[in-house]
Amino acid sequence: MADSLSVTDNRTGNTFELPIVDGAVSAMSFRQMKTEPDDFGLMVYDPAFKNTASCRSTISFIDGDKGILRHRGYPIEQLAEKSTYLEVAQLLINGELPTQVEHDAFRHEIRTHTFVHENMKKFIEGFRYDSNPMSMLISSIAALSSFYPEAGEVSSPEVRRQQLIRLIAKIPTLAAFAYRHTQGLPYVYPRNDLSYPANFLSMVFNINDVNHTPDPVLERAFDVLFILHADHEQNCSATAMRVVGSSQPDPYTALSAAAAALYGPLHGGANRMVLYMLERIGSVENIPNFIKKVKAKEELLMGFGHRVYRNYDPRARIIKGLAHEVFEVTGTNPLLDIAVELERIALEDDYFVERKLYPNVDFYSGLIYQAMKFPIDFYPVLFAIGRTAGWLSQWCEMLTDKEQKIARPRQLYVGKGVRDYVPVSER
Ligand code: ACO
């Protein structure tokens, strides 16, 4: 057989032919390799899923060595240049770019679902003024579940679609409310005459101006940022969405878990850690000393490195270009000089070259957010808004995939054998 793997189990001398399909062998095919009939069979061991495909997917394609990202076949560069976030959301969810009629209908649906129940305001008011906005977002997404009891019928395509519209429409509202709460400002209701990014910026920044319209450069910049964050195949948060979703709760619950996974500093929380790092470095002269600490493993160069990319993250390149356009409007961010020099030094240094460490999506995005006056802790929230479309498409794909079941990995038990309980007085 050409596309197969021959495996000899040296414990028994038995040889097995494992078919190779789509560049992989099935982990379950190892279970036939037993030393005796009632042996459980061989397992594969892969902590952190470094070499395990957990699904077949048609949503996003990454070639980490070449630095390529495509959604449903479309290069990210073309989508960022020519599309809008809501169009990309339809592409991710439905598999094809929408016709004008389909897109107008979708935009209309999104715009007419942007409001949240008034009780959500009271819920958000319950947080302290200095609460981290990401914990507010994660909790309020989970709380939305309680307003839509029918959302648990996840086997119904219609029910799924309804929640998907609600989530894409309402997450910017929850995010903006979280921001206004931390600033002690009154909530601004959604404006359905504005585009998706303009409405978000209006809910965040508008102070008592009924005609407030965000600068078109910043509006477009946010649309592009949302596109760049929209999906990234089986990353930590998409995996959380799939794993939690696989036990079939409503999507609000699963999506709050995905947002929680995003929050961590090694994933979407890295954008805020980059800014804290740049502020700590303070000036270009301090960079060599900082790099020394990174190489001594006392520090991580935040915004660098990626499990899949062993080349420049294509999203980072686009964001770097976008930063200059935004700075034309906002004025430059003085930390940009430190970031650019840090990148230059890192890309020439053997430590980073040998490990193929390049800037990822989080390296430059925070500089834009800071120039637009977003507080640093808010950056992962901005990431989560864009990623919502991706999480939902991954969730729908998982639920409709006949090969999927409840996610439940195996373990290699290496603990104690059976032993008798010892009363506390005898220990
Ligand atoms: N700074 C310094 N060294 C690094 C970095 C970094 N940012 N990233 C990886 N390395 C080193 C590791 O120490 C390791 O070195 P070693 O071979 O001497 O032990 C080597 O490069 C390989 O790194 P791993 O940790 O094995 O890579 P992994 O795929 O597990 O981790 C991760 C990927 C988590 C993104 C890592 O690169 C990292 O921590 N980066 C900083 C945080 C960050 O920017 N996260 C955002 C990622 S993009 C996103 O999630 C949206």
Tab-separated table of C-alpha atoms and ligand atoms in Angstrom:
chain	number	residue	atom	x	y	z
A	1	MET	CA	0.000	0.000	0.000
A	2	ALA	CA	1.576	3.336	-1.020
A	3	ASP	CA	-0.077	5.728	1.434
A	4	SER	CA	0.492	3.711	4.558
A	5	LEU	CA	2.786	3.290	7.518
A	6	SER	CA	4.227	-0.127	8.419
A	7	VAL	CA	4.685	-0.517	12.147
A	8	THR	CA	6.340	-3.458	13.854
A	9	ASP	CA	5.543	-3.932	17.509
A	10	ASN	CA	8.838	-5.288	18.835
A	11	ARG	CA	7.110	-6.607	21.960
A	12	THR	CA	5.253	-9.165	19.836
A	13	GLY	CA	6.917	-9.048	16.422
A	14	ASN	CA	3.530	-8.261	14.844
A	15	THR	CA	3.486	-5.840	11.918
A	16	PHE	CA	0.605	-3.489	11.152
A	17	GLU	CA	-0.256	-1.444	8.080
A	18	LEU	CA	-1.721	1.909	9.087
A	19	PRO	CA	-3.387	3.896	6.281
A	20	ILE	CA	-2.165	7.491	5.862
A	21	VAL	CA	-5.110	9.764	5.085
A	22	ASP	CA	-4.697	13.539	4.627
A	23	GLY	CA	-1.124	13.262	5.892
A	24	ALA	CA	-2.037	11.563	9.173
A	25	VAL	CA	-2.483	8.138	10.714
A	26	SER	CA	-5.393	7.489	13.021
A	27	ALA	CA	-4.373	7.394	16.690
A	28	MET	CA	-7.090	4.751	17.217
A	29	SER	CA	-5.313	2.375	14.827
A	30	PHE	CA	-2.595	1.940	17.472
A	31	ARG	CA	-5.115	0.352	19.825
A	32	GLN	CA	-4.936	-2.926	17.873
A	33	MET	CA	-1.296	-3.245	19.020
A	34	LYS	CA	-1.580	-5.429	22.110
A	35	THR	CA	0.724	-7.737	24.007
A	36	GLU	CA	-2.194	-10.012	24.965
A	37	PRO	CA	-5.888	-10.119	24.014
A	38	ASP	CA	-7.175	-8.189	27.051
A	39	ASP	CA	-4.392	-5.577	26.858
A	40	PHE	CA	-5.899	-2.081	26.419
A	41	GLY	CA	-3.704	-1.443	23.350
A	42	LEU	CA	-1.128	1.179	22.553
A	43	MET	CA	-1.896	4.856	23.046
A	44	VAL	CA	-0.139	7.896	21.579
A	45	TYR	CA	1.287	10.461	24.004
A	46	ASP	CA	1.222	14.126	23.013
A	47	PRO	CA	1.119	16.697	25.832
A	48	ALA	CA	-0.139	20.083	24.588
A	49	PHE	CA	-1.225	18.471	21.283
A	50	LYS	CA	2.008	19.429	19.563
A	51	ASN	CA	1.570	16.861	16.817
A	52	THR	CA	-2.054	15.829	17.055
A	53	ALA	CA	-4.786	16.826	14.614
A	54	SER	CA	-8.068	16.724	16.526
A	55	CYS	CA	-10.396	17.469	13.625
A	56	ARG	CA	-10.756	17.842	9.886
A	57	SER	CA	-11.446	21.467	9.115
A	58	THR	CA	-12.193	23.516	6.017
A	59	ILE	CA	-12.081	26.920	7.714
A	60	SER	CA	-8.499	28.198	8.004
A	61	PHE	CA	-5.217	27.044	6.504
A	62	ILE	CA	-1.805	27.934	7.946
A	63	ASP	CA	1.565	27.068	6.468
A	64	GLY	CA	3.764	27.913	9.430
A	65	ASP	CA	7.061	27.555	7.580
A	66	LYS	CA	6.036	29.863	4.758
A	67	GLY	CA	4.050	32.313	6.910
A	68	ILE	CA	0.776	31.727	5.029
A	69	LEU	CA	-2.737	32.191	6.436
A	70	ARG	CA	-5.884	31.638	4.374
A	71	HIS	CA	-9.543	31.578	5.341
A	72	ARG	CA	-11.646	29.224	3.199
A	73	GLY	CA	-8.829	29.516	0.639
A	74	TYR	CA	-8.644	33.333	0.559
A	75	PRO	CA	-5.245	34.822	1.548
A	76	ILE	CA	-5.440	36.964	4.683
A	77	GLU	CA	-3.680	39.797	2.825
A	78	GLN	CA	-6.539	40.008	0.279
A	79	LEU	CA	-9.231	39.822	2.935
A	80	ALA	CA	-7.536	42.545	5.008
A	81	GLU	CA	-7.233	44.788	1.974
A	82	LYS	CA	-10.587	44.223	0.290
A	83	SER	CA	-13.131	42.775	2.681
A	84	THR	CA	-14.964	43.787	5.850
A	85	TYR	CA	-15.176	41.954	9.153
A	86	LEU	CA	-18.841	41.073	8.718
A	87	GLU	CA	-18.163	39.688	5.241
A	88	VAL	CA	-15.260	37.612	6.624
A	89	ALA	CA	-17.573	36.403	9.405
A	90	GLN	CA	-20.016	35.120	6.762
A	91	LEU	CA	-17.149	33.546	4.846
A	92	LEU	CA	-15.882	31.741	7.947
A	93	ILE	CA	-19.310	30.549	9.014
A	94	ASN	CA	-20.842	29.640	5.638
A	95	GLY	CA	-17.766	28.682	3.652
A	96	GLU	CA	-18.288	31.160	0.799
A	97	LEU	CA	-18.196	34.916	0.341
A	98	PRO	CA	-21.788	36.192	0.414
A	99	THR	CA	-23.659	37.721	-2.517
A	100	GLN	CA	-24.706	41.354	-2.062
A	101	VAL	CA	-28.235	40.263	-1.119
A	102	GLU	CA	-26.957	37.722	1.427
A	103	HIS	CA	-24.556	40.237	2.905
A	104	ASP	CA	-27.167	42.999	3.201
A	105	ALA	CA	-29.494	40.577	4.979
A	106	PHE	CA	-26.719	39.485	7.370
A	107	ARG	CA	-25.683	43.054	8.168
A	108	HIS	CA	-29.318	43.922	8.820
A	109	GLU	CA	-29.652	40.994	11.211
A	110	ILE	CA	-26.460	41.920	13.054
A	111	ARG	CA	-27.511	45.552	13.358
A	112	THR	CA	-30.893	44.631	14.769
A	113	HIS	CA	-29.394	42.425	17.493
A	114	THR	CA	-26.828	44.792	18.961
A	115	PHE	CA	-28.822	45.715	22.076
A	116	VAL	CA	-28.525	43.636	25.229
A	117	HIS	CA	-31.175	43.076	27.883
A	118	GLU	CA	-31.242	45.973	30.351
A	119	ASN	CA	-30.412	43.555	33.153
A	120	MET	CA	-26.982	43.050	31.571
A	121	LYS	CA	-26.231	46.656	32.507
A	122	LYS	CA	-27.047	45.883	36.140
A	123	PHE	CA	-24.887	42.767	35.903
A	124	ILE	CA	-21.918	44.803	34.648
A	125	GLU	CA	-22.562	47.477	37.281
A	126	GLY	CA	-21.917	44.788	39.900
A	127	PHE	CA	-18.215	44.775	39.048
A	128	ARG	CA	-15.746	46.966	40.915
A	129	TYR	CA	-14.628	50.099	39.036
A	130	ASP	CA	-11.127	48.626	38.607
A	131	SER	CA	-12.184	45.156	37.457
A	132	ASN	CA	-10.233	43.688	34.591
A	133	PRO	CA	-12.415	44.217	31.494
A	134	MET	CA	-11.611	40.736	30.217
A	135	SER	CA	-13.044	39.100	33.324
A	136	MET	CA	-16.108	41.322	32.873
A	137	LEU	CA	-16.436	40.201	29.253
A	138	ILE	CA	-15.951	36.507	30.010
A	139	SER	CA	-18.574	36.623	32.773
A	140	SER	CA	-21.071	38.692	30.830
A	141	ILE	CA	-20.861	36.381	27.798
A	142	ALA	CA	-21.621	33.449	30.118
A	143	ALA	CA	-24.449	35.466	31.703
A	144	LEU	CA	-26.059	36.014	28.272
A	145	SER	CA	-26.821	32.311	28.273
A	146	SER	CA	-29.417	32.860	31.009
A	147	PHE	CA	-31.420	35.184	28.722
A	148	TYR	CA	-31.774	32.647	25.906
A	149	PRO	CA	-32.866	29.291	27.370
A	150	GLU	CA	-33.604	27.908	23.892
A	151	ALA	CA	-29.912	28.312	23.000
A	152	GLY	CA	-29.174	24.887	24.484
A	153	GLU	CA	-30.874	23.198	21.506
A	154	VAL	CA	-27.594	23.042	19.685
A	155	SER	CA	-28.690	20.276	17.296
A	156	SER	CA	-31.091	22.722	15.598
A	157	PRO	CA	-29.443	24.652	12.724
A	158	GLU	CA	-31.966	27.486	13.173
A	159	VAL	CA	-31.259	27.808	16.900
A	160	ARG	CA	-27.517	27.743	16.236
A	161	ARG	CA	-27.826	30.449	13.604
A	162	GLN	CA	-29.888	32.689	15.885
A	163	GLN	CA	-27.271	32.561	18.669
A	164	LEU	CA	-24.485	33.127	16.211
A	165	ILE	CA	-26.128	36.391	15.063
A	166	ARG	CA	-26.736	37.437	18.651
A	167	LEU	CA	-23.168	36.753	19.721
A	168	ILE	CA	-21.499	38.599	16.831
A	169	ALA	CA	-23.902	41.506	17.350
A	170	LYS	CA	-23.778	41.774	21.141
A	171	ILE	CA	-20.140	41.149	22.031
A	172	PRO	CA	-19.048	44.660	20.984
A	173	THR	CA	-21.860	46.042	23.163
A	174	LEU	CA	-20.737	44.010	26.191
A	175	ALA	CA	-17.116	45.007	25.538
A	176	ALA	CA	-17.999	48.688	25.279
A	177	PHE	CA	-20.147	48.533	28.441
A	178	ALA	CA	-17.224	46.948	30.296
A	179	TYR	CA	-14.995	49.805	29.124
A	180	ARG	CA	-17.484	52.512	30.119
A	181	HIS	CA	-17.956	50.919	33.515
A	182	THR	CA	-14.226	50.984	34.259
A	183	GLN	CA	-14.107	54.637	33.187
A	184	GLY	CA	-17.144	55.624	35.281
A	185	LEU	CA	-18.915	56.770	32.119
A	186	PRO	CA	-22.584	56.219	31.200
A	187	TYR	CA	-23.219	53.386	28.753
A	188	VAL	CA	-23.755	54.410	25.139
A	189	TYR	CA	-26.399	52.381	23.324
A	190	PRO	CA	-25.631	50.843	19.934
A	191	ARG	CA	-26.132	53.002	16.825
A	192	ASN	CA	-27.492	50.813	14.092
A	193	ASP	CA	-26.901	53.410	11.376
A	194	LEU	CA	-23.139	52.908	11.790
A	195	SER	CA	-20.879	50.158	10.474
A	196	TYR	CA	-19.851	47.335	12.820
A	197	PRO	CA	-16.501	48.904	13.814
A	198	ALA	CA	-17.858	52.473	13.848
A	199	ASN	CA	-20.701	51.450	16.147
A	200	PHE	CA	-18.196	49.828	18.504
A	201	LEU	CA	-15.957	52.918	18.562
A	202	SER	CA	-19.007	55.102	19.138
A	203	MET	CA	-20.146	52.984	22.109
A	204	VAL	CA	-16.632	53.262	23.553
A	205	PHE	CA	-15.670	56.857	22.916
A	206	ASN	CA	-18.807	58.929	22.328
A	207	ILE	CA	-19.468	61.448	25.051
A	208	ASN	CA	-22.795	63.178	24.675
A	209	ASP	CA	-22.673	63.768	20.916
A	210	VAL	CA	-25.623	62.324	19.022
A	211	ASN	CA	-23.863	62.829	15.696
A	212	HIS	CA	-20.576	61.308	16.820
A	213	THR	CA	-18.905	59.459	13.939
A	214	PRO	CA	-15.460	57.925	14.363
A	215	ASP	CA	-12.606	58.947	12.102
A	216	PRO	CA	-12.898	56.832	8.901
A	217	VAL	CA	-9.216	55.810	9.120
A	218	LEU	CA	-9.724	54.461	12.643
A	219	GLU	CA	-13.018	52.832	11.628
A	220	ARG	CA	-11.295	51.002	8.754
A	221	ALA	CA	-8.294	50.173	10.963
A	222	PHE	CA	-10.615	48.457	13.419
A	223	ASP	CA	-12.381	46.556	10.658
A	224	VAL	CA	-8.980	45.294	9.476
A	225	LEU	CA	-7.914	44.417	13.037
A	226	PHE	CA	-11.132	42.448	13.513
A	227	ILE	CA	-10.462	40.621	10.206
A	228	LEU	CA	-6.884	39.821	11.244
A	229	HIS	CA	-8.079	38.334	14.519
A	230	ALA	CA	-11.124	36.537	13.081
A	231	ASP	CA	-9.809	32.953	13.085
A	232	HIS	CA	-6.588	31.013	13.403
A	233	GLU	CA	-7.526	27.329	13.182
A	234	GLN	CA	-6.983	25.098	16.242
A	235	ASN	CA	-5.366	27.567	18.655
A	236	CYS	CA	-5.849	27.371	22.420
A	237	SER	CA	-9.139	29.308	22.534
A	238	ALA	CA	-10.662	27.628	19.438
A	239	THR	CA	-9.771	24.313	21.050
A	240	ALA	CA	-11.468	25.446	24.280
A	241	MET	CA	-14.561	26.370	22.230
A	242	ARG	CA	-14.593	22.942	20.613
A	243	VAL	CA	-13.836	21.001	23.796
A	244	VAL	CA	-16.460	22.776	25.910
A	245	GLY	CA	-18.883	22.824	22.968
A	246	SER	CA	-18.446	19.065	22.547
A	247	SER	CA	-20.406	18.419	25.751
A	248	GLN	CA	-23.184	20.412	24.008
A	249	PRO	CA	-23.901	23.376	26.281
A	250	ASP	CA	-25.297	26.559	24.688
A	251	PRO	CA	-22.749	28.597	22.688
A	252	TYR	CA	-22.651	31.485	25.203
A	253	THR	CA	-21.222	29.102	27.771
A	254	ALA	CA	-18.752	27.584	25.308
A	255	LEU	CA	-17.723	30.997	23.988
A	256	SER	CA	-17.073	32.348	27.476
A	257	ALA	CA	-14.682	29.400	27.941
A	258	ALA	CA	-12.973	30.279	24.658
A	259	ALA	CA	-12.626	33.904	25.778
A	260	ALA	CA	-11.168	32.682	29.075
A	261	ALA	CA	-8.553	30.657	27.183
A	262	LEU	CA	-7.748	33.722	25.089
A	263	TYR	CA	-7.142	35.845	28.165
A	264	GLY	CA	-3.894	34.097	29.172
A	265	PRO	CA	-0.597	35.918	28.533
A	266	LEU	CA	0.673	33.137	26.257
A	267	HIS	CA	-2.335	33.553	23.932
A	268	GLY	CA	-4.479	36.680	23.315
A	269	GLY	CA	-3.357	38.264	26.578
A	270	ALA	CA	0.096	38.640	25.011
A	271	ASN	CA	-0.929	41.943	23.360
A	272	ARG	CA	-1.189	43.622	26.758
A	273	MET	CA	1.984	41.930	28.011
A	274	VAL	CA	3.861	43.386	25.006
A	275	LEU	CA	2.901	46.893	26.089
A	276	TYR	CA	3.864	46.278	29.703
A	277	MET	CA	7.174	44.869	28.404
A	278	LEU	CA	7.848	47.864	26.127
A	279	GLU	CA	7.042	50.266	28.955
A	280	ARG	CA	9.376	48.351	31.260
A	281	ILE	CA	12.204	48.431	28.695
A	282	GLY	CA	11.615	52.183	28.572
A	283	SER	CA	14.170	53.198	25.942
A	284	VAL	CA	16.108	51.823	22.984
A	285	GLU	CA	19.374	51.810	24.998
A	286	ASN	CA	17.912	49.256	27.425
A	287	ILE	CA	17.100	46.713	24.704
A	288	PRO	CA	20.449	44.792	24.711
A	289	ASN	CA	20.149	44.227	28.454
A	290	PHE	CA	16.559	43.014	28.044
A	291	ILE	CA	17.569	40.638	25.228
A	292	LYS	CA	20.296	39.269	27.510
A	293	LYS	CA	17.633	38.419	30.112
A	294	VAL	CA	15.451	36.757	27.471
A	295	LYS	CA	18.360	34.588	26.360
A	296	ALA	CA	19.054	33.688	29.995
A	297	LYS	CA	15.367	32.609	30.147
A	298	GLU	CA	14.609	35.195	32.826
A	299	GLU	CA	12.148	36.942	30.497
A	300	LEU	CA	9.953	36.073	27.529
A	301	LEU	CA	9.985	38.352	24.525
A	302	MET	CA	6.220	38.840	24.467
A	303	GLY	CA	4.633	39.031	21.023
A	304	PHE	CA	7.322	36.722	19.632
A	305	GLY	CA	7.101	33.026	18.850
A	306	HIS	CA	4.247	30.817	17.800
A	307	ARG	CA	3.420	27.136	17.954
A	308	VAL	CA	2.674	26.993	14.222
A	309	TYR	CA	4.536	29.887	12.572
A	310	ARG	CA	8.245	29.346	12.104
A	311	ASN	CA	8.277	32.457	9.926
A	312	TYR	CA	6.907	36.003	10.112
A	313	ASP	CA	3.232	35.920	11.113
A	314	PRO	CA	1.500	37.484	8.070
A	315	ARG	CA	-0.932	39.267	10.391
A	316	ALA	CA	1.940	41.011	12.201
A	317	ARG	CA	3.225	42.373	8.882
A	318	ILE	CA	-0.202	43.842	8.028
A	319	ILE	CA	-0.633	45.318	11.519
A	320	LYS	CA	2.794	46.944	11.354
A	321	GLY	CA	1.719	48.713	8.147
A	322	LEU	CA	-1.649	49.612	9.646
A	323	ALA	CA	0.046	51.206	12.662
A	324	HIS	CA	1.579	53.893	10.470
A	325	GLU	CA	-1.836	54.766	8.986
A	326	VAL	CA	-3.367	55.017	12.470
A	327	PHE	CA	-0.492	57.146	13.787
A	328	GLU	CA	-1.188	59.672	10.981
A	329	VAL	CA	-4.475	60.339	12.787
A	330	THR	CA	-3.590	59.746	16.439
A	331	GLY	CA	0.032	60.883	16.493
A	332	THR	CA	2.791	58.332	16.826
A	333	ASN	CA	3.279	56.027	19.779
A	334	PRO	CA	6.727	56.642	21.294
A	335	LEU	CA	6.989	52.931	22.130
A	336	LEU	CA	7.036	52.157	18.386
A	337	ASP	CA	10.756	52.986	18.198
A	338	ILE	CA	11.484	50.468	20.951
A	339	ALA	CA	9.346	47.800	19.263
A	340	VAL	CA	10.962	48.274	15.850
A	341	GLU	CA	14.485	48.175	17.319
A	342	LEU	CA	13.615	45.166	19.485
A	343	GLU	CA	12.376	43.349	16.405
A	344	ARG	CA	15.485	44.310	14.400
A	345	ILE	CA	17.860	43.053	17.083
A	346	ALA	CA	15.867	39.888	17.762
A	347	LEU	CA	15.687	38.936	14.085
A	348	GLU	CA	19.483	39.148	13.798
A	349	ASP	CA	20.250	37.322	17.041
A	350	ASP	CA	21.197	33.626	16.889
A	351	TYR	CA	18.939	32.744	19.849
A	352	PHE	CA	15.826	33.856	17.940
A	353	VAL	CA	17.072	32.798	14.493
A	354	GLU	CA	17.860	29.234	15.607
A	355	ARG	CA	14.472	28.877	17.311
A	356	LYS	CA	12.681	30.536	14.379
A	357	LEU	CA	11.059	33.124	16.633
A	358	TYR	CA	9.327	35.961	14.746
A	359	PRO	CA	6.810	38.651	15.716
A	360	ASN	CA	3.270	37.316	16.045
A	361	VAL	CA	-0.093	39.094	15.734
A	362	ASP	CA	0.238	40.557	19.238
A	363	PHE	CA	3.558	42.332	18.780
A	364	TYR	CA	2.301	45.511	17.084
A	365	SER	CA	-1.463	45.525	17.748
A	366	GLY	CA	-1.133	46.996	21.253
A	367	LEU	CA	0.728	50.021	19.899
A	368	ILE	CA	-2.318	50.876	17.803
A	369	TYR	CA	-4.704	50.329	20.693
A	370	GLN	CA	-2.583	52.508	22.956
A	371	ALA	CA	-2.389	55.297	20.385
A	372	MET	CA	-6.199	55.191	20.257
A	373	LYS	CA	-6.254	55.595	24.061
A	374	PHE	CA	-7.530	52.150	24.984
A	375	PRO	CA	-6.323	51.083	28.450
A	376	ILE	CA	-3.779	48.244	28.271
A	377	ASP	CA	-5.943	45.691	30.067
A	378	PHE	CA	-8.616	46.198	27.416
A	379	TYR	CA	-6.507	44.835	24.535
A	380	PRO	CA	-7.506	41.152	24.907
A	381	VAL	CA	-11.150	42.291	24.806
A	382	LEU	CA	-10.503	43.814	21.375
A	383	PHE	CA	-8.964	40.529	20.256
A	384	ALA	CA	-12.019	38.627	21.536
A	385	ILE	CA	-14.456	40.743	19.504
A	386	GLY	CA	-12.705	39.796	16.267
A	387	ARG	CA	-12.180	36.159	17.229
A	388	THR	CA	-15.900	35.629	17.931
A	389	ALA	CA	-16.650	34.790	14.278
A	390	GLY	CA	-13.860	32.197	14.276
A	391	TRP	CA	-14.935	30.584	17.536
A	392	LEU	CA	-18.487	30.283	16.219
A	393	SER	CA	-17.446	28.783	12.893
A	394	GLN	CA	-15.224	26.261	14.693
A	395	TRP	CA	-18.141	25.426	16.995
A	396	CYS	CA	-20.590	24.904	14.093
A	397	GLU	CA	-18.068	22.778	12.218
A	398	MET	CA	-17.483	20.639	15.303
A	399	LEU	CA	-21.210	20.118	15.966
A	400	THR	CA	-21.930	19.057	12.397
A	401	ASP	CA	-18.890	16.774	12.068
A	402	LYS	CA	-19.994	13.143	12.290
A	403	GLU	CA	-16.496	12.094	13.402
A	404	GLN	CA	-16.626	14.276	16.532
A	405	LYS	CA	-17.747	13.169	19.978
A	406	ILE	CA	-17.399	14.609	23.452
A	407	ALA	CA	-13.730	15.577	23.867
A	408	ARG	CA	-12.131	13.282	26.380
A	409	PRO	CA	-8.380	12.630	26.192
A	410	ARG	CA	-6.654	9.653	27.754
A	411	GLN	CA	-3.891	9.845	30.340
A	412	LEU	CA	-0.826	7.809	31.201
A	413	TYR	CA	-1.302	7.051	34.877
A	414	VAL	CA	2.099	7.207	36.589
A	415	GLY	CA	0.877	7.563	40.180
A	416	LYS	CA	0.860	5.155	43.147
A	417	GLY	CA	-0.560	1.635	42.938
A	418	VAL	CA	-3.394	0.579	45.213
A	419	ARG	CA	-2.721	1.096	48.941
A	420	ASP	CA	-4.738	1.038	52.159
A	421	TYR	CA	-6.062	4.140	53.874
A	422	VAL	CA	-4.020	5.100	56.942
A	423	PRO	CA	-5.825	6.894	59.816
A	424	VAL	CA	-4.432	10.380	60.499
A	425	SER	CA	-3.142	9.336	63.948
A	426	GLU	CA	-0.869	6.736	62.282
A	427	ARG	CA	0.641	8.900	59.530
B	1	ACO	N1	10.755	34.630	24.032
B	1	ACO	C1	11.892	33.915	24.283
B	1	ACO	N2	12.042	32.614	24.010
B	1	ACO	C2	11.005	31.987	23.437
B	1	ACO	C3	9.803	32.665	23.140
B	1	ACO	C4	9.703	34.030	23.458
B	1	ACO	N3	8.592	34.711	23.198
B	1	ACO	N4	8.927	31.788	22.589
B	1	ACO	C5	9.567	30.602	22.536
B	1	ACO	N5	10.813	30.732	23.042
B	1	ACO	C6	11.836	29.682	23.132
B	1	ACO	C7	11.501	28.663	24.216
B	1	ACO	O1	12.054	29.034	25.463
B	1	ACO	C8	12.125	27.413	23.659
B	1	ACO	O2	13.513	27.507	23.855
B	1	ACO	P1	14.380	26.146	24.139
B	1	ACO	O3	14.342	25.374	22.866
B	1	ACO	O4	15.732	26.653	24.499
B	1	ACO	O5	13.697	25.462	25.299
B	1	ACO	C9	11.896	27.549	22.139
B	1	ACO	O6	11.810	28.969	21.886
B	1	ACO	C10	10.625	26.844	21.648
B	1	ACO	O7	9.529	27.430	22.338
B	1	ACO	P2	8.287	26.642	22.939
B	1	ACO	O8	7.923	27.256	24.251
B	1	ACO	O9	8.529	25.175	22.887
B	1	ACO	O10	7.185	26.996	21.890
B	1	ACO	P3	5.627	26.743	22.046
B	1	ACO	O11	5.146	26.405	20.691
B	1	ACO	O12	5.322	25.780	23.136
B	1	ACO	O13	5.071	28.163	22.537
B	1	ACO	C11	4.275	30.387	22.499
B	1	ACO	C12	4.511	29.104	21.685
B	1	ACO	C13	3.427	30.061	23.738
B	1	ACO	C14	3.494	31.355	21.640
B	1	ACO	C15	5.643	30.974	22.900
B	1	ACO	O14	6.381	31.303	21.747
B	1	ACO	C16	5.503	32.201	23.797
B	1	ACO	O15	5.395	32.059	25.025
B	1	ACO	N6	5.515	33.453	23.208
B	1	ACO	C17	5.334	34.655	23.997
B	1	ACO	C18	3.859	34.881	24.273
B	1	ACO	C19	3.114	35.316	23.021
B	1	ACO	O16	3.517	36.213	22.304
B	1	ACO	N7	1.961	34.674	22.807
B	1	ACO	C20	1.083	35.006	21.705
B	1	ACO	C21	1.100	33.928	20.661
B	1	ACO	S1	0.050	34.390	19.297
B	1	ACO	C22	-1.507	34.139	19.904
B	1	ACO	O17	-1.748	33.299	20.699
B	1	ACO	C23	-2.536	35.019	19.465
